[in-house]
Short mmCIF file of C-alpha atoms in Angstrom, two decimals:
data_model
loop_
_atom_site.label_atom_id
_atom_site.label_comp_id
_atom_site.label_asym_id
_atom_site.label_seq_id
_atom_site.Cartn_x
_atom_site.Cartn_y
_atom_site.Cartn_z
CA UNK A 1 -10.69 8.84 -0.84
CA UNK A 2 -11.05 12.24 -2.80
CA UNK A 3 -14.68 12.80 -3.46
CA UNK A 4 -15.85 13.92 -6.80
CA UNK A 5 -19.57 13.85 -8.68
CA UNK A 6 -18.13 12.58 -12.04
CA UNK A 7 -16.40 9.42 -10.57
CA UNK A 8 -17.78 6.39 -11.85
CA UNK A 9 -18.55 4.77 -8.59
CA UNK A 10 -20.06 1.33 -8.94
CA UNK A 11 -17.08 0.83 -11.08
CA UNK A 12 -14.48 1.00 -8.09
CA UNK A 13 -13.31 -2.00 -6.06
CA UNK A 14 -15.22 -2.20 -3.11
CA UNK A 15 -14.19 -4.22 0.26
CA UNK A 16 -15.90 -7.34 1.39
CA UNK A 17 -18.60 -6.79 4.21
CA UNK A 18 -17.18 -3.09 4.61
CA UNK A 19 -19.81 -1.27 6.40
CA UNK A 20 -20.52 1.53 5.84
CA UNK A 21 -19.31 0.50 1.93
CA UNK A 22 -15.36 1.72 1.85
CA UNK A 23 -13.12 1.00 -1.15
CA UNK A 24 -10.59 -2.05 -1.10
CA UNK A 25 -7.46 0.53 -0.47
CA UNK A 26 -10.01 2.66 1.91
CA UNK A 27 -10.74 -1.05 3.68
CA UNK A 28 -7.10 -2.22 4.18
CA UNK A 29 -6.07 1.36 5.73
CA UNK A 30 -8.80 0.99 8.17
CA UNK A 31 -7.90 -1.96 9.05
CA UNK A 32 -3.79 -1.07 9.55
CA UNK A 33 -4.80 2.04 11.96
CA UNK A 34 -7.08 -0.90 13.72
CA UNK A 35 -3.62 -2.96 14.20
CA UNK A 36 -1.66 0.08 15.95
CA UNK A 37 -4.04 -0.10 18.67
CA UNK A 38 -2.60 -3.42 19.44
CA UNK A 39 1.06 -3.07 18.33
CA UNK A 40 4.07 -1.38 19.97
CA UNK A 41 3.84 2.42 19.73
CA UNK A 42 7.16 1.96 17.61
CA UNK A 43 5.14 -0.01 15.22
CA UNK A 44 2.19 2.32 15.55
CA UNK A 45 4.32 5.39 14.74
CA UNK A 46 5.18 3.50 11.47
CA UNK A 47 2.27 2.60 10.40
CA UNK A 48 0.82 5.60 11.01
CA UNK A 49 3.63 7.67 9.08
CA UNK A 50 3.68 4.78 6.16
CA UNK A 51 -0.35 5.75 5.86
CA UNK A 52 0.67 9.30 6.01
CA UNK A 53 2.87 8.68 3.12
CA UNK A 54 0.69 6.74 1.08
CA UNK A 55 -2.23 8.93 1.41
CA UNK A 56 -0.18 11.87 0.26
CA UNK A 57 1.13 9.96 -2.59
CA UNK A 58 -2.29 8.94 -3.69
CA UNK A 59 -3.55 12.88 -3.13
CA UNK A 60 -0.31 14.08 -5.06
CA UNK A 61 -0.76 11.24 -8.39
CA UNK A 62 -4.53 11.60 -8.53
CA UNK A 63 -4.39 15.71 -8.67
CA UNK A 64 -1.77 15.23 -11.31
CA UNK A 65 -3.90 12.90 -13.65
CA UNK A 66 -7.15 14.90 -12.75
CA UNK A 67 -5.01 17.99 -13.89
CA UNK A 68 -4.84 16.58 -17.60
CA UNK A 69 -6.18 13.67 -17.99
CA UNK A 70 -5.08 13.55 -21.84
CA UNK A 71 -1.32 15.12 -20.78
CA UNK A 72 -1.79 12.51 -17.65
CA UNK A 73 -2.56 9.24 -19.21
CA UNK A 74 -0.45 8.93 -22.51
CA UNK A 75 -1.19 5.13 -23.04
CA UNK A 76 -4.61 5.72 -22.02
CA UNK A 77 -4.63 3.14 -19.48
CA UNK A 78 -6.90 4.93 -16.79
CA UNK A 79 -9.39 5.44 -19.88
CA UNK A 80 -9.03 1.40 -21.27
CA UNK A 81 -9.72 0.76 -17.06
CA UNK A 82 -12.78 2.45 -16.68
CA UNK A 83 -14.40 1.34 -20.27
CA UNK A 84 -13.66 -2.39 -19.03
CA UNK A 85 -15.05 -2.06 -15.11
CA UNK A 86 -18.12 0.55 -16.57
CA UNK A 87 -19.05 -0.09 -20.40
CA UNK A 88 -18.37 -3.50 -20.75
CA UNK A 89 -20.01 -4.06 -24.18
CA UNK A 90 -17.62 -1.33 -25.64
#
């Protein structure tokens, strides 16, 4: 998770019983490394490289949108998502 002051944080999708309080996405990678422990190192070395991946991925997209959000987000989905999860009267 990329930490930033201006992210609307009781609007994100938090896991179940996480303790301390993870996000959903945070959650279910947590719980993948926790598998490789118990899996065949050929497994582990793909989760672990699929996680890699993702996690890059999800560095890569978010420093594009944070970049420009207007350039970013032309249908202004991203902005229509956080109105709905943080200013629900709007």
């Amino acid at each position: 998770l990329i930490p930033t002051r201006f992210a609307p944080v009781h609007a994100y999708l938090k896991a179940r019983g996480s303790n301390p309080p993870q996000t959903w996405l945070s959650s279910l990678q947590t719980k993948l490394l926790q598998s490789t422990t118990t899996n065949s190192s050929e497994c582990t070395n793909d989760i672990q490289h699929l996680l890699t991946q993702v996690k890059q991925w999800y560095e890569t997209s978010t420093q594009y949108l944070l970049s420009d959000p207007k350039a970013s987000d032309i249908n202004g989905d991203y902005f229509v998502a956080y109105l709905r999860a943080a200013h629900r009267g709007i």
